mmCIF file of C-alpha atoms in Angstrom:
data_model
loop_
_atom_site.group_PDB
_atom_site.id
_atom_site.type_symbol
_atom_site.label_atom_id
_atom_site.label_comp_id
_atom_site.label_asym_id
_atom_site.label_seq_id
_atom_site.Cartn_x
_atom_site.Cartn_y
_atom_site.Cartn_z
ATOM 1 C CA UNK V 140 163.712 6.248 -28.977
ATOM 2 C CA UNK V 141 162.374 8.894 -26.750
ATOM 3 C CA UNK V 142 161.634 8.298 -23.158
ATOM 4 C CA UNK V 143 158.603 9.936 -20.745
ATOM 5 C CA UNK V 144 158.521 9.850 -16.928
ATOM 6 C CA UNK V 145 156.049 11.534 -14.668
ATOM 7 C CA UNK V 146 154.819 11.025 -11.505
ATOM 8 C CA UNK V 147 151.931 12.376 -9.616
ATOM 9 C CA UNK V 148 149.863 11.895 -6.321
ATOM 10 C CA UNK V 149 145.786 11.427 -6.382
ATOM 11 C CA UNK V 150 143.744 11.952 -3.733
ATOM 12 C CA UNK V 151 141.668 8.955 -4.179
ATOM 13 C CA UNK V 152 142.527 5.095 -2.592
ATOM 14 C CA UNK V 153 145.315 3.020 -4.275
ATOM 15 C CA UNK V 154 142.437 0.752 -5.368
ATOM 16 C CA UNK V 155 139.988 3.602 -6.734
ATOM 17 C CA UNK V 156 143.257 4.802 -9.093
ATOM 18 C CA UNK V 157 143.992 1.600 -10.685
ATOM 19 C CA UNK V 158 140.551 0.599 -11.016
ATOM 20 C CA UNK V 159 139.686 3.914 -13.088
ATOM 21 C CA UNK V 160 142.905 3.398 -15.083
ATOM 22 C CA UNK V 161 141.424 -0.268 -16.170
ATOM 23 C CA UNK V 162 138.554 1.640 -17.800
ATOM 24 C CA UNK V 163 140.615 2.112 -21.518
ATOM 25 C CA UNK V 164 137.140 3.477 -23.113
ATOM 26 C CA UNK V 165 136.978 6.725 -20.814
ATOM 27 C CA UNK V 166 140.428 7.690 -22.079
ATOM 28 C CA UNK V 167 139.176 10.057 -23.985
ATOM 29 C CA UNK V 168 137.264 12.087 -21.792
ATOM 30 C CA UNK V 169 140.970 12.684 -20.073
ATOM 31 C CA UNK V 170 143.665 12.040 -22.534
ATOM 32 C CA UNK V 171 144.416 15.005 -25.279
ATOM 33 C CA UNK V 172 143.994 13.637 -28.910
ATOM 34 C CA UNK V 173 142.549 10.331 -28.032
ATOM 35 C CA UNK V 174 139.183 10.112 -29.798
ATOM 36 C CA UNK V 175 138.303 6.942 -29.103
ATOM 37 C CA UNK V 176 139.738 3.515 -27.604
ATOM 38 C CA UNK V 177 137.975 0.361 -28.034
ATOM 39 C CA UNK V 178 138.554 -2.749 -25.929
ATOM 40 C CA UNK V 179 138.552 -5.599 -28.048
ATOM 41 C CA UNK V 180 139.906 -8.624 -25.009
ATOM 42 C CA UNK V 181 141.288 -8.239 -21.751
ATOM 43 C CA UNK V 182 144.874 -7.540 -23.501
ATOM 44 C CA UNK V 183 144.051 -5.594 -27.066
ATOM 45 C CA UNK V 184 142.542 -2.058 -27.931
ATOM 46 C CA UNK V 185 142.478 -0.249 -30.580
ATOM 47 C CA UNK V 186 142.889 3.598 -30.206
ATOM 48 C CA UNK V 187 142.015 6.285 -32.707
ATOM 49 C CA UNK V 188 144.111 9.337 -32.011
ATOM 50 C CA UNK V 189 145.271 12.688 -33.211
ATOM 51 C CA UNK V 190 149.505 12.833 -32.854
ATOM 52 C CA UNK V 191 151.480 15.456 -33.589
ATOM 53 C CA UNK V 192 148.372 16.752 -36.174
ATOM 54 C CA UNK V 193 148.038 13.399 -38.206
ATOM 55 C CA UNK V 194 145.166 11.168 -36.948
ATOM 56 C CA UNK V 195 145.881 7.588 -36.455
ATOM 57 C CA UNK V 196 144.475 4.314 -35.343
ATOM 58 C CA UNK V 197 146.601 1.426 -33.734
ATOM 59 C CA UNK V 198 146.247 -1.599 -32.352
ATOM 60 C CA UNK V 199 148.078 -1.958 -28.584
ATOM 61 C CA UNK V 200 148.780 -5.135 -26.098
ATOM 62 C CA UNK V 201 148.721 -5.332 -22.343
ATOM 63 C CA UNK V 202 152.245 -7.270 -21.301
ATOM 64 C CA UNK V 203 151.582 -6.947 -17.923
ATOM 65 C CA UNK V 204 148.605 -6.065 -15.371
ATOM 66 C CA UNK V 205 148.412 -6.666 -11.735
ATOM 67 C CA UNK V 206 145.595 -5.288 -9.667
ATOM 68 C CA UNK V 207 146.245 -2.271 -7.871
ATOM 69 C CA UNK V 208 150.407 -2.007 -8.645
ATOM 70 C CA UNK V 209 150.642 -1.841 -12.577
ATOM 71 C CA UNK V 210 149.829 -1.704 -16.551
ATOM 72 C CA UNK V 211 152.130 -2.347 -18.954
ATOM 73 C CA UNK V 212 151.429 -2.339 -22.870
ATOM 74 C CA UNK V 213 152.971 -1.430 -25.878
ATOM 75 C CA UNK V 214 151.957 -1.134 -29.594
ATOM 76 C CA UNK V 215 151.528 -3.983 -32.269
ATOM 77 C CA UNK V 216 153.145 -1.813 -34.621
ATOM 78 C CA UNK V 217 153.509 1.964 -35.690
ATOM 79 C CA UNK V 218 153.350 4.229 -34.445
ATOM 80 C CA UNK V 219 156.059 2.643 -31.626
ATOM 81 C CA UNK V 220 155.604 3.077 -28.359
ATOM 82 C CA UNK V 221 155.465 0.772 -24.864
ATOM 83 C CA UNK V 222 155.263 2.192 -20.967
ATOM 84 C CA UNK V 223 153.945 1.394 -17.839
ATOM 85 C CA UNK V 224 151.502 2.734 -15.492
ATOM 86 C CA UNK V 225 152.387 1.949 -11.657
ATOM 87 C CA UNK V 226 150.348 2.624 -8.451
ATOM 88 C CA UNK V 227 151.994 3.612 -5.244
ATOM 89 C CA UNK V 228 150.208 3.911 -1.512
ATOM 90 C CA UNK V 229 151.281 6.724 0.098
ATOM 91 C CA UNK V 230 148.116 6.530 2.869
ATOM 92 C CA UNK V 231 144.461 5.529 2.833
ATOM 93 C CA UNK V 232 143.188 8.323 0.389
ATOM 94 C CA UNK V 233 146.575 9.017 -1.651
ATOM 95 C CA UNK V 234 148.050 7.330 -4.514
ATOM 96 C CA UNK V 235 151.162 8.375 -6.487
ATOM 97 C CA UNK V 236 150.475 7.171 -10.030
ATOM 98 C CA UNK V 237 153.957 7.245 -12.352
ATOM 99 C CA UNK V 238 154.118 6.662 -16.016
ATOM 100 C CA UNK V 239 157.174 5.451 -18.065
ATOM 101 C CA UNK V 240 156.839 5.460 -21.335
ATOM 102 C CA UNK V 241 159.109 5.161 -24.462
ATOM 103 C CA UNK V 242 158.459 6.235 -28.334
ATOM 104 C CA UNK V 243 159.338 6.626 -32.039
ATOM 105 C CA UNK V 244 158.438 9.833 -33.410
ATOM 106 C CA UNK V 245 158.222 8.872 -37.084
ATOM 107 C CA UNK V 246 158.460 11.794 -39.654
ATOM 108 C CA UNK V 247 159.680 15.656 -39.485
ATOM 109 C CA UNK V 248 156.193 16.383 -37.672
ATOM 110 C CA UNK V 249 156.658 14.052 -34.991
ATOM 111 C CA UNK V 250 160.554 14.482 -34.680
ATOM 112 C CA UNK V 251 160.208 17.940 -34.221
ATOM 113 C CA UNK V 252 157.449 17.857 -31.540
ATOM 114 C CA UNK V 253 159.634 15.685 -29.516
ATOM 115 C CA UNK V 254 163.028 18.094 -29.685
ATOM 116 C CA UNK V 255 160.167 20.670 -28.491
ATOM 117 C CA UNK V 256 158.696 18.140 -25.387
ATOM 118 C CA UNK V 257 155.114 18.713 -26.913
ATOM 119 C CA UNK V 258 154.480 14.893 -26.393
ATOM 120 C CA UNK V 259 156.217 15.106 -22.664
ATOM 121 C CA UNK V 260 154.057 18.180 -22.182
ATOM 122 C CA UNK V 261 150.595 16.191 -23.765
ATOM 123 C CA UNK V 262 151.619 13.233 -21.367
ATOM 124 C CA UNK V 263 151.747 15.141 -17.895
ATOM 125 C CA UNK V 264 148.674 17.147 -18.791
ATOM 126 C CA UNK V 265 147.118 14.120 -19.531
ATOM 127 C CA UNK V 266 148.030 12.711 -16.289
ATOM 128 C CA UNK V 267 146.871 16.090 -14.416
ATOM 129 C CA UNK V 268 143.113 15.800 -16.614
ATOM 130 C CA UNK V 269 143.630 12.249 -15.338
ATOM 131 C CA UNK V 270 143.646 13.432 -11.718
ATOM 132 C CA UNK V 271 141.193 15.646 -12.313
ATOM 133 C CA UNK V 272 138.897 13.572 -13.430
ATOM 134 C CA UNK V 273 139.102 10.727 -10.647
ATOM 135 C CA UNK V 274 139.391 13.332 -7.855
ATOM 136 C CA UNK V 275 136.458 15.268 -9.214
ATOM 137 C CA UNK V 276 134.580 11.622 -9.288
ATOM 138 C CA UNK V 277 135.425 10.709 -6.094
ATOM 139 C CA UNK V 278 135.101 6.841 -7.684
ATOM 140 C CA UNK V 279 135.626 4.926 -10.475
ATOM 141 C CA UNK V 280 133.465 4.070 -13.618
ATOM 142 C CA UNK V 281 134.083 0.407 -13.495
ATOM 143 C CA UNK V 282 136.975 -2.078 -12.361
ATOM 144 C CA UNK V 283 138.835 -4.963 -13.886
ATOM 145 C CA UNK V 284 140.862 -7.085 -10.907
ATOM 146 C CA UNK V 285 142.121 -9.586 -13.464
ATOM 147 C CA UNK V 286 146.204 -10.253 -13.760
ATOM 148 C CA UNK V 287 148.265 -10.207 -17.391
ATOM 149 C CA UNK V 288 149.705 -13.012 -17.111
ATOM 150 C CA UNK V 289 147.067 -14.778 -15.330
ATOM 151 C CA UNK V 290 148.483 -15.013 -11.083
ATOM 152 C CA UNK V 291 146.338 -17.763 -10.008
ATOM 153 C CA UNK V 292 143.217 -19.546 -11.241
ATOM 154 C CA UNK V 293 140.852 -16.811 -10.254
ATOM 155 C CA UNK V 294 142.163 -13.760 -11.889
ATOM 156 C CA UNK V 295 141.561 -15.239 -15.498
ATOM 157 C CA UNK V 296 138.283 -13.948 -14.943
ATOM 158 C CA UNK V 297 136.782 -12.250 -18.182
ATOM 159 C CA UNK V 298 136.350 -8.938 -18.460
ATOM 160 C CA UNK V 299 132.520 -7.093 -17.973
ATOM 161 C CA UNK V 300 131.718 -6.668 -21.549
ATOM 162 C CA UNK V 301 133.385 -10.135 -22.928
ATOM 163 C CA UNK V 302 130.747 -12.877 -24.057
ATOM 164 C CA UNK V 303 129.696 -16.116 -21.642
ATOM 165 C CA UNK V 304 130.289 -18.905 -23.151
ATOM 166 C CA UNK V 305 128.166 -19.792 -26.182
ATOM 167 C CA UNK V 306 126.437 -15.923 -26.123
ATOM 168 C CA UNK V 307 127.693 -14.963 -29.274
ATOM 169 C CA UNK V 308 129.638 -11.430 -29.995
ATOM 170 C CA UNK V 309 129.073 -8.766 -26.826
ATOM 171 C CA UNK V 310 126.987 -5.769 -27.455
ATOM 172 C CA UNK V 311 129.167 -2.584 -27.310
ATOM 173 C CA UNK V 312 129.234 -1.078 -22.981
ATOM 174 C CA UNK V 313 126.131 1.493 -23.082
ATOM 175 C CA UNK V 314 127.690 2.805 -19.837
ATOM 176 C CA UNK V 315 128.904 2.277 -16.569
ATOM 177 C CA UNK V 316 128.966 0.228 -14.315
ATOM 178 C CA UNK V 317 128.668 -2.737 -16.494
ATOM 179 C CA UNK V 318 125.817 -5.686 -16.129
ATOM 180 C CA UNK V 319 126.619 -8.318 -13.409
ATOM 181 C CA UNK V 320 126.557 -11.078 -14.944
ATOM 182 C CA UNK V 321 125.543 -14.469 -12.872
ATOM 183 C CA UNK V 322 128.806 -16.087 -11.108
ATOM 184 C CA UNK V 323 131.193 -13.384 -11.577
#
Protein backbone atom coordinates (compact mmCIF):
# COMPACT_ATOMS: atom_id res chain seq x y z
CA UNK A 1 0.00 0.00 0.00
CA UNK A 2 1.27 3.30 -1.10
CA UNK A 3 0.55 6.44 0.75
CA UNK A 4 -0.03 10.34 -0.72
CA UNK A 5 0.07 13.54 1.37
CA UNK A 6 -0.12 17.07 0.14
CA UNK A 7 -1.12 20.10 1.40
CA UNK A 8 -1.85 23.40 -0.10
CA UNK A 9 -3.37 26.93 0.71
CA UNK A 10 -6.37 28.56 -1.57
CA UNK A 11 -7.14 31.86 -1.67
CA UNK A 12 -10.79 31.46 -1.49
CA UNK A 13 -13.07 31.16 2.10
CA UNK A 14 -12.93 27.84 4.07
CA UNK A 15 -16.58 27.50 2.99
CA UNK A 16 -16.09 28.37 -0.88
CA UNK A 17 -13.20 25.32 -0.85
CA UNK A 18 -15.24 22.64 0.55
CA UNK A 19 -18.25 23.59 -1.18
CA UNK A 20 -16.42 23.31 -4.73
CA UNK A 21 -14.84 20.03 -3.55
CA UNK A 22 -18.65 18.62 -2.98
CA UNK A 23 -19.16 19.16 -6.72
CA UNK A 24 -17.68 15.28 -7.76
CA UNK A 25 -18.99 15.95 -11.54
CA UNK A 26 -16.50 18.97 -12.22
CA UNK A 27 -13.60 16.68 -11.34
CA UNK A 28 -12.73 16.41 -14.50
CA UNK A 29 -12.30 19.74 -15.63
CA UNK A 30 -9.34 19.70 -12.75
CA UNK A 31 -8.23 16.23 -12.07
CA UNK A 32 -5.65 14.55 -14.80
CA UNK A 33 -7.18 11.28 -16.27
CA UNK A 34 -10.57 11.60 -14.80
CA UNK A 35 -13.02 11.57 -17.71
CA UNK A 36 -15.96 11.53 -16.07
CA UNK A 37 -17.54 11.04 -12.43
CA UNK A 38 -21.10 10.47 -11.96
CA UNK A 39 -22.97 10.97 -8.68
CA UNK A 40 -25.25 8.29 -8.23
CA UNK A 41 -26.49 9.25 -4.01
CA UNK A 42 -25.11 11.48 -1.60
CA UNK A 43 -22.36 8.63 -0.75
CA UNK A 44 -21.63 6.64 -4.31
CA UNK A 45 -19.97 7.73 -7.72
CA UNK A 46 -18.80 6.13 -10.24
CA UNK A 47 -15.59 7.48 -11.96
CA UNK A 48 -14.26 6.65 -15.40
CA UNK A 49 -10.55 7.26 -15.46
CA UNK A 50 -7.32 6.81 -17.31
CA UNK A 51 -4.44 5.25 -14.59
CA UNK A 52 -1.22 4.59 -15.27
CA UNK A 53 -2.40 4.24 -19.33
CA UNK A 54 -5.28 1.63 -18.75
CA UNK A 55 -8.76 3.25 -18.56
CA UNK A 56 -10.99 2.20 -15.82
CA UNK A 57 -14.32 2.71 -14.21
CA UNK A 58 -15.04 2.18 -10.38
CA UNK A 59 -17.48 2.52 -8.13
CA UNK A 60 -16.34 4.73 -4.73
CA UNK A 61 -18.15 5.47 -1.14
CA UNK A 62 -18.12 8.57 1.00
CA UNK A 63 -17.25 7.24 4.83
CA UNK A 64 -17.23 10.46 6.09
CA UNK A 65 -18.34 14.21 5.16
CA UNK A 66 -18.71 17.13 7.38
CA UNK A 67 -19.37 20.56 6.00
CA UNK A 68 -16.56 22.74 5.67
CA UNK A 69 -13.70 20.30 7.65
CA UNK A 70 -13.65 16.97 5.55
CA UNK A 71 -14.31 14.06 2.79
CA UNK A 72 -13.45 10.82 3.26
CA UNK A 73 -14.12 7.87 0.67
CA UNK A 74 -12.61 4.96 -0.54
CA UNK A 75 -13.26 2.41 -3.37
CA UNK A 76 -15.86 -0.54 -3.49
CA UNK A 77 -13.30 -2.54 -5.01
CA UNK A 78 -10.26 -2.39 -7.52
CA UNK A 79 -8.57 -0.55 -8.22
CA UNK A 80 -7.86 0.08 -4.11
CA UNK A 81 -7.63 3.15 -2.84
CA UNK A 82 -9.26 5.39 0.29
CA UNK A 83 -8.09 9.18 1.50
CA UNK A 84 -9.36 12.13 2.86
CA UNK A 85 -9.79 15.61 1.88
CA UNK A 86 -9.59 18.17 4.97
CA UNK A 87 -10.21 21.97 5.10
CA UNK A 88 -8.21 24.22 7.31
CA UNK A 89 -8.92 28.24 8.08
CA UNK A 90 -6.00 29.99 8.03
CA UNK A 91 -8.03 33.67 7.71
CA UNK A 92 -11.17 34.96 6.02
CA UNK A 93 -10.01 34.38 2.31
CA UNK A 94 -7.41 31.38 2.88
CA UNK A 95 -7.90 27.79 3.17
CA UNK A 96 -5.21 25.08 3.41
CA UNK A 97 -6.77 22.05 1.73
CA UNK A 98 -4.60 18.57 2.55
CA UNK A 99 -5.15 15.26 0.98
CA UNK A 100 -4.21 11.79 2.42
CA UNK A 101 -4.61 9.21 0.41
CA UNK A 102 -3.55 5.49 0.26
CA UNK A 103 -3.38 2.89 -2.87
CA UNK A 104 -2.73 -0.47 -4.58
CA UNK A 105 -0.96 -0.18 -7.70
CA UNK A 106 -2.05 -3.46 -9.31
CA UNK A 107 0.18 -4.78 -12.23
CA UNK A 108 3.91 -3.95 -13.58
CA UNK A 109 2.30 -0.64 -15.14
CA UNK A 110 1.00 0.65 -12.06
CA UNK A 111 3.87 -0.71 -9.74
CA UNK A 112 6.29 0.93 -11.66
CA UNK A 113 4.60 4.38 -11.84
CA UNK A 114 4.49 4.40 -8.16
CA UNK A 115 8.50 3.50 -7.53
CA UNK A 116 8.67 6.61 -10.10
CA UNK A 117 5.98 9.05 -7.86
CA UNK A 118 4.00 9.57 -11.22
CA UNK A 119 0.72 9.07 -9.16
CA UNK A 120 2.23 11.46 -6.17
CA UNK A 121 3.19 13.82 -8.98
CA UNK A 122 -0.66 13.42 -10.85
CA UNK A 123 -2.10 14.01 -7.22
CA UNK A 124 -0.36 17.46 -6.32
CA UNK A 125 -0.88 18.74 -9.84
CA UNK A 126 -4.23 17.85 -9.49
CA UNK A 127 -4.52 19.70 -6.35
CA UNK A 128 -2.60 22.86 -7.95
CA UNK A 129 -5.38 22.62 -11.30
CA UNK A 130 -7.67 22.32 -8.27
CA UNK A 131 -6.55 25.71 -6.95
CA UNK A 132 -6.50 27.02 -10.04
CA UNK A 133 -9.62 26.46 -10.88
CA UNK A 134 -11.49 27.78 -7.62
CA UNK A 135 -9.16 30.81 -7.39
CA UNK A 136 -9.67 31.61 -11.03
CA UNK A 137 -13.66 31.23 -10.16
CA UNK A 138 -13.62 33.23 -7.37
CA UNK A 139 -16.86 30.81 -6.24
CA UNK A 140 -18.13 27.63 -6.37
CA UNK A 141 -20.37 25.71 -8.93
CA UNK A 142 -22.74 24.36 -6.40
CA UNK A 143 -22.68 23.22 -2.60
CA UNK A 144 -23.76 20.19 -0.65
CA UNK A 145 -23.88 21.08 3.43
CA UNK A 146 -25.11 17.59 4.22
CA UNK A 147 -22.99 15.29 6.95
CA UNK A 148 -21.83 11.35 6.20
CA UNK A 149 -23.00 10.04 8.83
CA UNK A 150 -25.95 12.15 9.18
CA UNK A 151 -24.96 14.98 12.52
CA UNK A 152 -28.38 15.96 13.35
CA UNK A 153 -31.83 15.77 11.77
CA UNK A 154 -31.23 18.53 9.30
CA UNK A 155 -28.16 17.55 7.48
CA UNK A 156 -29.88 14.33 5.97
CA UNK A 157 -31.00 16.68 3.53
CA UNK A 158 -30.87 15.20 -0.13
CA UNK A 159 -28.65 16.22 -2.43
CA UNK A 160 -29.71 18.93 -5.56
CA UNK A 161 -30.12 16.44 -8.26
CA UNK A 162 -31.75 13.44 -6.02
CA UNK A 163 -35.61 12.81 -6.70
CA UNK A 164 -38.60 14.26 -4.19
CA UNK A 165 -40.42 11.84 -3.07
CA UNK A 166 -42.65 9.98 -5.53
CA UNK A 167 -40.83 12.04 -8.76
CA UNK A 168 -39.47 9.16 -10.26
CA UNK A 169 -35.57 8.81 -11.46
CA UNK A 170 -33.73 12.56 -11.58
CA UNK A 171 -32.85 13.93 -14.91
CA UNK A 172 -29.01 14.09 -15.30
CA UNK A 173 -27.57 18.15 -13.74
CA UNK A 174 -27.64 20.28 -17.16
CA UNK A 175 -25.44 22.71 -15.17
CA UNK A 176 -24.86 24.72 -12.33
CA UNK A 177 -26.24 25.92 -9.90
CA UNK A 178 -28.81 23.29 -9.59
CA UNK A 179 -32.88 23.93 -9.47
CA UNK A 180 -34.20 25.00 -5.99
CA UNK A 181 -36.42 22.87 -5.30
CA UNK A 182 -39.53 23.97 -2.87
CA UNK A 183 -38.54 23.46 1.02
CA UNK A 184 -34.97 22.86 0.70
Amino acid sequence: MSTIEYSLDVKVPIRVAYNQWTQFETFPEFMEGVESVKQHTDTRATWLAEIAGVKREFETEITEQHPDERVAWHTLDKPNHAGVVTFHRLDDTTTRVTLQMEYDPEGFVETAGDWLQIVRMRVQGDLRRFKDYIETRGSETGAWRGSVPPQHAGDAVPRPDAPLPGAGTPSPRPGYPPPTRPGL
